[in-house]
Short mmCIF file of C-alpha atoms and ligand atoms in Angstrom, two decimals:
data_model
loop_
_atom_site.label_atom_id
_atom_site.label_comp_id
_atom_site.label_asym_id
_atom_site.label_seq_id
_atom_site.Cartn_x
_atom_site.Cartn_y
_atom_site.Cartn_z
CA UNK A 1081 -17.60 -0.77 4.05
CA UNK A 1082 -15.16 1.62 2.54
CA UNK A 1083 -12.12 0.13 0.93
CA UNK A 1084 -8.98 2.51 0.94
CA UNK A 1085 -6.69 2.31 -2.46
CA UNK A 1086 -3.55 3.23 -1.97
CA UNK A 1087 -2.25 4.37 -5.95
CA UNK A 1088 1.32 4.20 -6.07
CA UNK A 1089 0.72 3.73 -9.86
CA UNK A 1090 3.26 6.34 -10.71
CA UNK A 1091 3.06 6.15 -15.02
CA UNK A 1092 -0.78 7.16 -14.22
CA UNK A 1093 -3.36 6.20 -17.41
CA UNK A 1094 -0.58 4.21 -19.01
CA UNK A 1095 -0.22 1.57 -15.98
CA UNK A 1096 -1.12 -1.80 -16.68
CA UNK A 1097 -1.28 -1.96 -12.85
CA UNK A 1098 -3.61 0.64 -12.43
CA UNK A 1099 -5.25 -1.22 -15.47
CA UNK A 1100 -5.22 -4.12 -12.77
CA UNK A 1101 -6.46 -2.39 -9.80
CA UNK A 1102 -9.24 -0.74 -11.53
CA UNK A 1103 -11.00 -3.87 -12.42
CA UNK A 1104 -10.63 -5.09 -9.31
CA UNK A 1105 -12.08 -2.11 -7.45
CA UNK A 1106 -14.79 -1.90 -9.66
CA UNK A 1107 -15.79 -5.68 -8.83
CA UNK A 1108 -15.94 -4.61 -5.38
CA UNK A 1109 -19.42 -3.32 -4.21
CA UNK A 1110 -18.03 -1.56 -1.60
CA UNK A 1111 -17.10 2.18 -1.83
CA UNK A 1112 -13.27 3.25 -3.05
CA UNK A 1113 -11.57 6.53 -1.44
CA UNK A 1114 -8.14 6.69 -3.26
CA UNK A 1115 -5.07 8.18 -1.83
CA UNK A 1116 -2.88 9.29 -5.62
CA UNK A 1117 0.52 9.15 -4.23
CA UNK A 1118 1.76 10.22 -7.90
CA UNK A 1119 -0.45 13.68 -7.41
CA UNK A 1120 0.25 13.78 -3.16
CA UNK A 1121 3.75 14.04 -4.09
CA UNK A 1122 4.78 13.65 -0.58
CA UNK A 1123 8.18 15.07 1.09
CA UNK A 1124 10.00 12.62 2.40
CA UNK A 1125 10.46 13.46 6.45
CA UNK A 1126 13.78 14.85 7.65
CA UNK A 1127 15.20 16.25 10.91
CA UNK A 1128 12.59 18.50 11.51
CA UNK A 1129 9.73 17.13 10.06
CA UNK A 1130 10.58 14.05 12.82
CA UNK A 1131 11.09 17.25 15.65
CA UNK A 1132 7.20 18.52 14.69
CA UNK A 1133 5.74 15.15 14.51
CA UNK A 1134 7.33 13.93 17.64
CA UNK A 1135 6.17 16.73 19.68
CA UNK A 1136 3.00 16.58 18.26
CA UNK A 1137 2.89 13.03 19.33
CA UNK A 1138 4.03 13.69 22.92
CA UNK A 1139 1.17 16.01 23.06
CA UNK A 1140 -1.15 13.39 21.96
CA UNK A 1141 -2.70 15.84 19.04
CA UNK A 1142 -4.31 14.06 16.69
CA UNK A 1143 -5.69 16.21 15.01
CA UNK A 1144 -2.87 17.65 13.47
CA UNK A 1145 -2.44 17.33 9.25
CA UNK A 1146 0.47 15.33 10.01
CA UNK A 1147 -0.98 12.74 11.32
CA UNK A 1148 -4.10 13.04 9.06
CA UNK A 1149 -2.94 10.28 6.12
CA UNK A 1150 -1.87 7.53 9.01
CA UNK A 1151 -5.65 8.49 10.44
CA UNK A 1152 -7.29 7.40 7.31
CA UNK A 1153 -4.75 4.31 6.73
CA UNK A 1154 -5.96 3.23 10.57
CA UNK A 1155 -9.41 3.71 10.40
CA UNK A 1156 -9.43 2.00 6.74
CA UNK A 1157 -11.31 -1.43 7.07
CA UNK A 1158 -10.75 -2.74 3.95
CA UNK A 1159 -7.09 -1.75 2.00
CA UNK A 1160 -5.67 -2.11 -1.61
CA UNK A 1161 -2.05 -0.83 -2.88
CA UNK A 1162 -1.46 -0.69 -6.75
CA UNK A 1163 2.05 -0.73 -7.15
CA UNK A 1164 4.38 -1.38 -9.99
CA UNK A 1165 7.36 -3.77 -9.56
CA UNK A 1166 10.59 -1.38 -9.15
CA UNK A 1167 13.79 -2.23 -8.38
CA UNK A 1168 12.62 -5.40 -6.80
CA UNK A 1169 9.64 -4.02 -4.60
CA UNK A 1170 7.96 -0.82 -5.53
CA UNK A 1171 8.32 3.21 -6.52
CA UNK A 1172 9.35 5.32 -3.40
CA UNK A 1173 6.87 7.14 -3.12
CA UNK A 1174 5.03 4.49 -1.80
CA UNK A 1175 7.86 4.15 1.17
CA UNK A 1176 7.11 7.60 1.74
CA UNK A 1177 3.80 7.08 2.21
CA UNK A 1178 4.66 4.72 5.06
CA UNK A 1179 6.85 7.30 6.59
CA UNK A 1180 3.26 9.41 7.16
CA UNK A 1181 1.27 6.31 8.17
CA UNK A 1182 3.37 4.47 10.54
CA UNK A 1183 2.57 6.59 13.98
CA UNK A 1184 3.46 5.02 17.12
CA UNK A 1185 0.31 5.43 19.21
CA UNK A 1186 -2.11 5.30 15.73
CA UNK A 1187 -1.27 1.77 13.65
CA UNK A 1188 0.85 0.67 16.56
CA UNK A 1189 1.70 0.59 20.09
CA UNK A 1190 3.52 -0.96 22.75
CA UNK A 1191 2.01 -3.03 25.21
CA UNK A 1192 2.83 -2.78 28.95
CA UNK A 1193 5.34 -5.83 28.23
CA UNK A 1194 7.08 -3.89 25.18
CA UNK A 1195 5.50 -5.89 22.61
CA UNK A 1196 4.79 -4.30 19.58
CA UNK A 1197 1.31 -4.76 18.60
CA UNK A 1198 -0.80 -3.20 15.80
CA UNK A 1199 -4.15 -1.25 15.97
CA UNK A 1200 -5.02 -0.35 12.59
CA UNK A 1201 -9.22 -1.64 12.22
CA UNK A 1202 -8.40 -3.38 8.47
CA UNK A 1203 -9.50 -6.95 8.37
CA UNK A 1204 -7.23 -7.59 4.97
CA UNK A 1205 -4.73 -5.30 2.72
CA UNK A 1206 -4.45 -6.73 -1.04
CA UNK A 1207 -1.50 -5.82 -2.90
CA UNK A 1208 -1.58 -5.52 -6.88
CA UNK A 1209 1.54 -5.82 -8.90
CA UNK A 1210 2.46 -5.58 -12.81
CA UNK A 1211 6.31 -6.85 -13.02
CA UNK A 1212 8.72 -6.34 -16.38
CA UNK A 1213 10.02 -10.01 -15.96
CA UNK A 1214 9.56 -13.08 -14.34
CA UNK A 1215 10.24 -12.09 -10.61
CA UNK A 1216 9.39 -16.10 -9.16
CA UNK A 1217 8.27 -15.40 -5.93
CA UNK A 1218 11.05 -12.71 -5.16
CA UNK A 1219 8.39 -10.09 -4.52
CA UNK A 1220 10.11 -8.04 -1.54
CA UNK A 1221 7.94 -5.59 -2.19
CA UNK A 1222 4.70 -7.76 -1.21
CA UNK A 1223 6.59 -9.62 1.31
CA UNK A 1224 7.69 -5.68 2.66
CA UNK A 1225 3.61 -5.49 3.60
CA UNK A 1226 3.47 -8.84 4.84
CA UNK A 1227 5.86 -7.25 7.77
CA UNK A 1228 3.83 -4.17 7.75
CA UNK A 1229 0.27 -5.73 7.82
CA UNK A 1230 1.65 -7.83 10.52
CA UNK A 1231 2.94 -4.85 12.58
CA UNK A 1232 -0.33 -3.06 12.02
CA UNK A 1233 -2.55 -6.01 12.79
CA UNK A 1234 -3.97 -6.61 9.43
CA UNK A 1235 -4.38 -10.23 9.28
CA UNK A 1236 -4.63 -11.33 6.06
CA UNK A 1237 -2.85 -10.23 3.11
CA UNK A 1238 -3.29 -11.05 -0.38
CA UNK A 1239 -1.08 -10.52 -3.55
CA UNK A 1240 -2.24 -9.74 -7.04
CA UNK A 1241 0.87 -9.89 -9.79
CA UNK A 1242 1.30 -10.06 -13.87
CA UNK A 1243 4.85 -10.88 -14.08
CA UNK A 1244 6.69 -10.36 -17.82
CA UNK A 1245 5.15 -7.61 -19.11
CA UNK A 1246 8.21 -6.07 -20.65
CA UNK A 1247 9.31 -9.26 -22.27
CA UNK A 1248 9.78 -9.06 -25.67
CA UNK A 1249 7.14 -10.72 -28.07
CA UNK A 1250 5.46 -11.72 -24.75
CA UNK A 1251 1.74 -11.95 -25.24
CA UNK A 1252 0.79 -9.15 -22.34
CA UNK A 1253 -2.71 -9.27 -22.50
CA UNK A 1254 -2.20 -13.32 -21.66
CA UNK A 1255 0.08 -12.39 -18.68
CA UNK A 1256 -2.77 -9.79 -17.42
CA UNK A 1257 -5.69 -12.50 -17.77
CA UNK A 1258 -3.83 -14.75 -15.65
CA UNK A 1259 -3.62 -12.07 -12.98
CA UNK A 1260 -7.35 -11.49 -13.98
CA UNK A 1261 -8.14 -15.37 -12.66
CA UNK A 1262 -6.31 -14.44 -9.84
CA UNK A 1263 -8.92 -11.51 -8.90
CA UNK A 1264 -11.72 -13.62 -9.82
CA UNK A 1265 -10.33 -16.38 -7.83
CA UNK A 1266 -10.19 -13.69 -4.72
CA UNK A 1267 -13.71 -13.10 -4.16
C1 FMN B 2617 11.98 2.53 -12.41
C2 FMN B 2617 11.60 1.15 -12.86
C3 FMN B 2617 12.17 0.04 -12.24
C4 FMN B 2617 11.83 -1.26 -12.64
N1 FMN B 2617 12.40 -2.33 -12.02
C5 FMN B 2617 12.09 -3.59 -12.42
C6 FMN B 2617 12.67 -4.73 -11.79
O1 FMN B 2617 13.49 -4.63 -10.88
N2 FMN B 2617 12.32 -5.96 -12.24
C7 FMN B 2617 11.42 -6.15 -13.25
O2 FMN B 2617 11.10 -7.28 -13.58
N3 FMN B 2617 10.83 -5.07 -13.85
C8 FMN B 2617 11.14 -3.80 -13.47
N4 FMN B 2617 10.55 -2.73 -14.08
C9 FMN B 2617 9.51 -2.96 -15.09
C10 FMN B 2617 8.11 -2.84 -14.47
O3 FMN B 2617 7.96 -3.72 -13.37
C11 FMN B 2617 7.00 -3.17 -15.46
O4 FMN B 2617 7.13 -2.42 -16.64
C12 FMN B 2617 5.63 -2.92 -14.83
O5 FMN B 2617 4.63 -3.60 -15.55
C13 FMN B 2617 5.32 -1.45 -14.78
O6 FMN B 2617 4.03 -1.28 -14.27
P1 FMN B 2617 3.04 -0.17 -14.83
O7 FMN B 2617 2.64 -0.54 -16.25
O8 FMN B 2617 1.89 -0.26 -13.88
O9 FMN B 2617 3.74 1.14 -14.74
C14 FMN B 2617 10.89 -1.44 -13.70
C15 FMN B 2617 10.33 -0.33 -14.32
C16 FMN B 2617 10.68 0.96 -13.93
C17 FMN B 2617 10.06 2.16 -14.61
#
């Protein structure tokens, strides 16, 4: 199985999330393909970005590059996101990235009785967090992919988070061994 990491780790090296996701991944035995949002540096879509990609949808052409980041998000079995805590969910780049992925007709369609129903193949999407202070179970950003994994049809989601880390005199490498138990505790 090949697990796709989404890096919206935007401070690179110096991210105690990344810090996070890499020990994760590496406790994995699966293989890791790793989308770098920070490097993709992705244009958001306007007018006539939506123009192309909606005729290219009417055609039905897959194939095209636009639809070629919401291909591998679909056919992804296994999914991770590393994402810092910003401005109460997480950098935009990683909104962006949803912009490319979410394709009517790829990780969702309607059925016959307009019902929105996802298609993408994952089985589970885990979300990794670092956080400056104590966010107590306001995490809109994780609670943002609880509504996307749900309109995909990803049916289990899981949240990884080290909350304080910009505290002062805050013992960070404390804070990042309790998210440690959480991975551990994962399986
Ligand atoms: C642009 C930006 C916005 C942030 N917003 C918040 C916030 O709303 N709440 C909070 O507790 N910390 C906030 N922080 C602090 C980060 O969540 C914290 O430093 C986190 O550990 C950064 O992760 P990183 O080391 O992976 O980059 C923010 C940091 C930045 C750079």
């Amino acid at each position: 199985m090949t697990i796709l990491f989404v890096n919206a780790c935007m401070r690179g090296e110096q991210s105690r999330t990344l810090q996070l996701c890499r020990e994760y991944l590496e406790g994995a035995e699966d293989d890791v393909v790793e989308v770098d949002l920070a490097a993709l540096d992705l244009k958001p879509f306007d007018a006539a970005m939506v123009a192309y990609r909606t005729e290219k949808q009417t055609a039905r052409e897959w194939d095209d590059p636009i639809f070629a980041l919401s291909r591998q998000f679909v056919e992804a079995e296994d999914i991770v996101i590393g994402a810092p805590y910003w401005d109460l969910s997480f950098p935009s780049a990683l909104k962006i990235y949803l912009e490319y992925v979410s394709v009517c007709d790829l990780a969702f369609h309607y059925t016959e009785d307009a019902r929105c129903e996802g298609i993408c193949k994952a089985r589970r999407l885990t979300y990794i967090t670092t956080c400056g202070g104590f966010v107590e179970g306001a995490n809109y950003g994780y609670e943002y992919f609880c509504g996307i994994a749900k309109m995909f049809g990803i049916p289990e989601t899981r949240l990884v988070a080290a909350e304080g880390l910009d505290i002062v005199g805050i013992d960070v490498e404390a804070r990042l061994d309790k998210a440690r138990e959480q991975i551990a505790q994962l399986g």
